Each structure stands twice: as C-alpha cells, then as structure tokens.
Tab-separated table of C-alpha atoms in Angstrom:
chain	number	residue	atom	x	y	z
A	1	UNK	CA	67.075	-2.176	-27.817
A	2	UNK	CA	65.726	0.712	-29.979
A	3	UNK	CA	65.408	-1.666	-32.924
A	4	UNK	CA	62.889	-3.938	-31.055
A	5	UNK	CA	61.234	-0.896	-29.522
A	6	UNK	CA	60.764	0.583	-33.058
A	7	UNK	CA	60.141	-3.303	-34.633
A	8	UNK	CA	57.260	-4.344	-31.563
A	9	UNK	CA	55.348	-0.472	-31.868
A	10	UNK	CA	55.202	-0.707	-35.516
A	11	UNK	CA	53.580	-3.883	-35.152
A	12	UNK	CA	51.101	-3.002	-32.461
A	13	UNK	CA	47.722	-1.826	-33.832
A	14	UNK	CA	47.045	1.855	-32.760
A	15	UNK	CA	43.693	1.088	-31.626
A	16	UNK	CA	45.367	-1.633	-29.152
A	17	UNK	CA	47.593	1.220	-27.834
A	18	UNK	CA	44.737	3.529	-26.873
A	19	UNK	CA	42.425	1.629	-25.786
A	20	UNK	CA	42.039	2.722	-22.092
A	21	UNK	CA	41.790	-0.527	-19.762
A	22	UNK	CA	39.410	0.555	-17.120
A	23	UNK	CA	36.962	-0.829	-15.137
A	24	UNK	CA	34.367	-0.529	-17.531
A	25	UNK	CA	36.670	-2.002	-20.574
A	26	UNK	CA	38.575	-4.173	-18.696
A	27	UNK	CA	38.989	-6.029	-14.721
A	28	UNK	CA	41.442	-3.659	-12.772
A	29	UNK	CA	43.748	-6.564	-12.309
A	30	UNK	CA	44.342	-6.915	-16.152
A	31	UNK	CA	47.095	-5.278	-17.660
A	32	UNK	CA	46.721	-2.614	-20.078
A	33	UNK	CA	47.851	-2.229	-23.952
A	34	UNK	CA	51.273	-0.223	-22.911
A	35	UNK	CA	52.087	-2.588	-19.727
A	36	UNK	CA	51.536	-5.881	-22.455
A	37	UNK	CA	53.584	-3.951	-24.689
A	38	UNK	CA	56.501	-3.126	-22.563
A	39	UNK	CA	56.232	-7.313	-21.125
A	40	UNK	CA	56.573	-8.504	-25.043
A	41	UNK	CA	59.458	-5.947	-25.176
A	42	UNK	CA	61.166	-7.112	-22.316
A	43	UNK	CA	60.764	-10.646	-22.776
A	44	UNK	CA	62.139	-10.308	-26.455
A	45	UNK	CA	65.587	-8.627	-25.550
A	46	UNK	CA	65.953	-11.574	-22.828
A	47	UNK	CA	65.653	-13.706	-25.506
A	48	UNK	CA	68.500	-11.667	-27.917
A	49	UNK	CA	71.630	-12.927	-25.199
A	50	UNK	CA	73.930	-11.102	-27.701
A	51	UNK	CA	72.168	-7.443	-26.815
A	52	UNK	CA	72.556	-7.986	-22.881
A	53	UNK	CA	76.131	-8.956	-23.132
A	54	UNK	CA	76.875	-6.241	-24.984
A	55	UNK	CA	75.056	-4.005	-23.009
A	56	UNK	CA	77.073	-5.612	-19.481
A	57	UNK	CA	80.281	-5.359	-21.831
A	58	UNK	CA	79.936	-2.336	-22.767
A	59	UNK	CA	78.305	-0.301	-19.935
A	60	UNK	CA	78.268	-2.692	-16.745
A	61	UNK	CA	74.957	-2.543	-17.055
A	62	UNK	CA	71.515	-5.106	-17.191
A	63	UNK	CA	68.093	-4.520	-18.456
A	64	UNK	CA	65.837	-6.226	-15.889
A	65	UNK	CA	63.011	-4.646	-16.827
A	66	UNK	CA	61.157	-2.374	-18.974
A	67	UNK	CA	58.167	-0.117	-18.639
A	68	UNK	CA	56.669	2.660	-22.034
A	69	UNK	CA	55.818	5.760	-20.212
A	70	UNK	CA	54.695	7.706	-23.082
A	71	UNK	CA	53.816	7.715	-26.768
A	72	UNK	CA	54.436	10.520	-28.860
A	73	UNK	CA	52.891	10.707	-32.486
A	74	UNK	CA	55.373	12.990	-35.036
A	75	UNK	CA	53.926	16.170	-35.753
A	76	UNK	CA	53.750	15.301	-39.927
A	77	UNK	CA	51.792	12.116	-39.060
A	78	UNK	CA	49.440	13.421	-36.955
A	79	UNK	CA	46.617	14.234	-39.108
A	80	UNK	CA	47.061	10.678	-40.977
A	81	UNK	CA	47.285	8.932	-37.268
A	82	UNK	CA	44.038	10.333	-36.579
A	83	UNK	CA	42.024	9.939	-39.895
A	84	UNK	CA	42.790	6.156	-39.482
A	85	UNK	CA	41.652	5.994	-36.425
A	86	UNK	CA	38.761	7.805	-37.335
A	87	UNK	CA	38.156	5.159	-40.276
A	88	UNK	CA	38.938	2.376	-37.858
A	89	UNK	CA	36.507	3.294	-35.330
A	90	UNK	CA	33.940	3.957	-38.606
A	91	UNK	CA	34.634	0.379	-39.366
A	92	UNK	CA	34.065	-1.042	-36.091
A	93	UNK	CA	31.025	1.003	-35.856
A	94	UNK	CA	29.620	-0.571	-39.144
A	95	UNK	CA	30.506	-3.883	-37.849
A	96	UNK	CA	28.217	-3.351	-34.418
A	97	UNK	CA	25.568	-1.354	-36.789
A	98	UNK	CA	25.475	-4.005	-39.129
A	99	UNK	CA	25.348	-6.764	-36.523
A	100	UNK	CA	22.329	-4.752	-34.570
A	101	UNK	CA	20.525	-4.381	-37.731
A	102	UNK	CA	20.335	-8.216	-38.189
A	103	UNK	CA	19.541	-9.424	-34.944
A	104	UNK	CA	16.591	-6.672	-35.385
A	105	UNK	CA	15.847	-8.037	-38.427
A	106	UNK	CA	15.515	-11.444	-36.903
A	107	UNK	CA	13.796	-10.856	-33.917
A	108	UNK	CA	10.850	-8.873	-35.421
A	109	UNK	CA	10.706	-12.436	-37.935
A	110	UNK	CA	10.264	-14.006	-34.929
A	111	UNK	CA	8.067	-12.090	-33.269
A	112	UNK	CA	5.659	-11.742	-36.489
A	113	UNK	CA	5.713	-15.665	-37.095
A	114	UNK	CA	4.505	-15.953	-33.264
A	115	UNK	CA	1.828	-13.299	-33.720
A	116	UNK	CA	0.988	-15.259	-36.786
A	117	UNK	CA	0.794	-18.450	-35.147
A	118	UNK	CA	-1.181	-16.862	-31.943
A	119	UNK	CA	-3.603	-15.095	-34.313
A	120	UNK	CA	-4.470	-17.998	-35.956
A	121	UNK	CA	-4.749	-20.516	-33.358
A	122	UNK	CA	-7.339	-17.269	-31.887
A	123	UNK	CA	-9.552	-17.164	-35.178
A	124	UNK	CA	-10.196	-21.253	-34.829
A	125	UNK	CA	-11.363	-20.796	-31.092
A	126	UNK	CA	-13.553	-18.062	-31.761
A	127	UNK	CA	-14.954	-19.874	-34.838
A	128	UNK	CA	-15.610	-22.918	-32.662
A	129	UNK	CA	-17.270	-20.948	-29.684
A	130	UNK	CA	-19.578	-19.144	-32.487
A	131	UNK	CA	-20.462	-22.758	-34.006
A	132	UNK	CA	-21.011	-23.848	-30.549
A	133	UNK	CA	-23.102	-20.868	-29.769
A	134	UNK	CA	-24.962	-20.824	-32.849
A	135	UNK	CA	-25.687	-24.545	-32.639
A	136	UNK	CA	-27.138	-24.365	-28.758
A	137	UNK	CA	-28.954	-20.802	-30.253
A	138	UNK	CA	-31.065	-22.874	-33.101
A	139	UNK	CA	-31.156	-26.143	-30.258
A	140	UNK	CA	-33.229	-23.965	-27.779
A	141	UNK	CA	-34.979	-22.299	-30.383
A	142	UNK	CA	-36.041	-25.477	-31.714
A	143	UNK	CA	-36.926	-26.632	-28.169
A	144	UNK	CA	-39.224	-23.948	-27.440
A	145	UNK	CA	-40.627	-23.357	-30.869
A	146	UNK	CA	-41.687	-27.506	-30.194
A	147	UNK	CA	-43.118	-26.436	-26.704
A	148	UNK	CA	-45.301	-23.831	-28.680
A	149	UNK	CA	-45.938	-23.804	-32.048
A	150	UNK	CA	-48.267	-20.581	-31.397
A	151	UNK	CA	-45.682	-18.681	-30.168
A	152	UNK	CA	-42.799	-19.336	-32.670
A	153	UNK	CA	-44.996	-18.610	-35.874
A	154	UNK	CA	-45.710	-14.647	-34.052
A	155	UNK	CA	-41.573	-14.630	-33.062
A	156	UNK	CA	-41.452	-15.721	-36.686
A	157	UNK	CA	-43.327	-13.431	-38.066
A	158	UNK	CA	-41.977	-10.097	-36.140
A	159	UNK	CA	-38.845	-11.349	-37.225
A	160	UNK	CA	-40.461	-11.505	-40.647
A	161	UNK	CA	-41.626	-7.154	-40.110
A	162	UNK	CA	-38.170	-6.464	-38.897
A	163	UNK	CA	-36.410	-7.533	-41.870
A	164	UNK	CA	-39.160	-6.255	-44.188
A	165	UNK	CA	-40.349	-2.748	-42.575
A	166	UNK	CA	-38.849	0.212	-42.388
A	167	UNK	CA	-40.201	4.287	-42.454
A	168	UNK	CA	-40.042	3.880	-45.763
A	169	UNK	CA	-41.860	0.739	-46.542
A	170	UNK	CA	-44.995	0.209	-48.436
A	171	UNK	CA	-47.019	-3.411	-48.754
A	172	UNK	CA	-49.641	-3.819	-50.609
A	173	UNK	CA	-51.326	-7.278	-49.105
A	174	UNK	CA	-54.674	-9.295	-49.457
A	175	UNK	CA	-57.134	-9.315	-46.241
A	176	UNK	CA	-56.101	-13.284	-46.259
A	177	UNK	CA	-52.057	-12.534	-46.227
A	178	UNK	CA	-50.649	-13.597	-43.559
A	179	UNK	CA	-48.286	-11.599	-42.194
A	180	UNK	CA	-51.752	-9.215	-41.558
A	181	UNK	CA	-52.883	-12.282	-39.196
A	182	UNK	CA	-50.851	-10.881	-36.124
A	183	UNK	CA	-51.978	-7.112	-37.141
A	184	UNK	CA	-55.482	-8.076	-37.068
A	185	UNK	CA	-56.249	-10.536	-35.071
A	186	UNK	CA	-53.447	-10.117	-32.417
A	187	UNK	CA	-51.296	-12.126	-30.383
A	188	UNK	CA	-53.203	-15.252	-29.969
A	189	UNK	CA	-54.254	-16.362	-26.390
A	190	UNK	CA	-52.960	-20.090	-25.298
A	191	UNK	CA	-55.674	-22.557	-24.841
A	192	UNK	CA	-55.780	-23.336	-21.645
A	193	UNK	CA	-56.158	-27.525	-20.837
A	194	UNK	CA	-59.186	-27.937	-18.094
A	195	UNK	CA	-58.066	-29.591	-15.400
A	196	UNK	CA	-59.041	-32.629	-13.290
A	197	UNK	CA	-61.227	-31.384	-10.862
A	198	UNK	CA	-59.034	-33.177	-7.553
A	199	UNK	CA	-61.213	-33.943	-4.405
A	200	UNK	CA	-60.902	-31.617	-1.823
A	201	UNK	CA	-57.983	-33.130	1.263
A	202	UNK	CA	-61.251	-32.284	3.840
A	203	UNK	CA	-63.360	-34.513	2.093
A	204	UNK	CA	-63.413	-38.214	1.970
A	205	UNK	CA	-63.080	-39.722	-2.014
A	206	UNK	CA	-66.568	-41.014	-1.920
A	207	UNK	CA	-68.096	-38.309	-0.432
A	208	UNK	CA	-70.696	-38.195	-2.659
A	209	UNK	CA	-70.774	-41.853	-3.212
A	210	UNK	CA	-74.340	-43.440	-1.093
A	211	UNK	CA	-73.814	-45.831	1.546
C-alpha cells in the first residue's frame, strides 16, 4: 500500500493537490484534488488482489476504503516545493497575460476597422448633402437672379466689395468703373409696370359708353 501511495503522489501535479475546490473554483458536489486522489488510490489496490490477500492473510484485515488526510512537504524540499510553484503559477500567469493581450489586440483591430468603415461611409453623406445643398444654393440663386436681373448685379457686386475691401484697401478707379455705379448712383429703384386701370364693381362696363 505505501508503494502505490508513494507511486500515485509522485505522479500527481502539486498544483492539482492544492488547488482548493470551492464554490468559486469548483460546484460543492464535485470532489476535490485529495478525495480524487485517495478514489484512484483505492481503486488501484482493489485491482492488486495479491496486496489484499496478503493483507487478510496476514492481519485479518480488508482495506475498504481509503481517505489522505494530510500532506506534509519534507523540511529540505520545502524551499524547492515552493519556488516551483511559484514558477508554475508565473507560467500560468503568462499564459492568461499572453492570451488577454491578444484578444486586446484583436478587438481594438476590430473596433478601428469599424470606425474606419463608419467614418467613411459619414464623409460620402456629408459630401452628398453639401453637393445637394450647394446645387439647390446656385438653383435658387439662379431663380431669383432670372426674376431680377437688377437686383443680382448689386448682390453681385457687394459680393464683389466684400472680397475686395478691407481697412486697408486702396482703389484707384475711373468715374465710368463700375463697381463705383452702386456708390454713386445707389441702389436702383424697380420700374414699376402701370397697371390696367379695372372698372370700378359700382359701375356698369359701359358706363361711359352713350346710349
């Protein structure tokens, strides 16, 4: 029985045997690393026949079960026990670093491809609303520069002053320039189209006709 208790904890990985199997590790029905240990042990000496006749031979007695209360760690081997478990626990650390690192790497790759994406799908709309815009801008323009010819050449030429004066700006111009027109003559006053004179509703349409 000692050899298979020394052969099965020799095997077992140290960080098996302490991890703790609580609720937050583990469900409460499962069993924990010493309980699985103990049910290898015990079904390995059932299968060895010679060791429990020997045992009922020898001593009258049977092993019907078996249960590891305790693990003890020599006092020469403790150090070395606990710097590998200190570089195992390094290594699985490095494993969920690593792993965290690349699903950070890909998930800001996706997120700047989508920003990419949304960005540009943005900059088309807003270039087709300002074609849009600048097309019914010039349309209306057009429209009421057709309405009155008058009136668009003064908008036309204050738009000409507010691209050409400033504080400092000085023009020398002839009398007959003109952008002096507007400065000199003024805003011009629409002719007015006489109207048909309409006959009045109290009077009859041949009113002044003779009978």
């Amino acid at each position: 029985m000692q050899s298979i208790l020394t052969e099965r904890v020799g095997r077992a990985e140290l960080t098996e045997l302490l991890t703790a199997s609580d609720s937050e590790a583990a469900p409460a029905d499962e069993a924990g690393p010493l309980e699985k240990l103990s049910a290898d042990i015990q079904h390995e000496l059932m299968q060895r026949g010679d060791e429990q006749d020997s045992l009922r031979d020898r001593l009258g007695i049977e092993i019907v079960d078996v249960r590891i209360r305790r693990l003890n760690l020599p006092t020469g081997n403790m150090q070395a026990v606990f710097e590998r478990m200190r570089s195992e626990r390094q290594k699985i650390a490095e494993r969920y670093r690593s792993a965290g690192l690349a699903e950070n790497r890909m998930i800001r790759s996706q997120a700047d491809r989508q920003a990419g994406e949304l960005m540009a799908k943005a900059s088309a709309e807003a270039e087709r609303i300002r074609g849009e815009g600048d097309a019914a801008a010039i349309r209306i323009l057009n429209e009421a520069y057709a309405r009155d010819p008058e009136f668009a050449g003064v908008l036309q030429t204050l738009e000409a002053y507010k691209h050409i004066l400033n504080e400092r700006t000085t023009l020398v111009l002839s009398a007959s320039n003109s952008l002096l027109k507007l400065l000199v003559e003024g805003v011009p006053t629409p002719h007015e189209s006489p109207r048909a004179t309409e006959p009045s509703a109290l009077e009859p349409a041949n009113a002044g006709a003779s009978r």
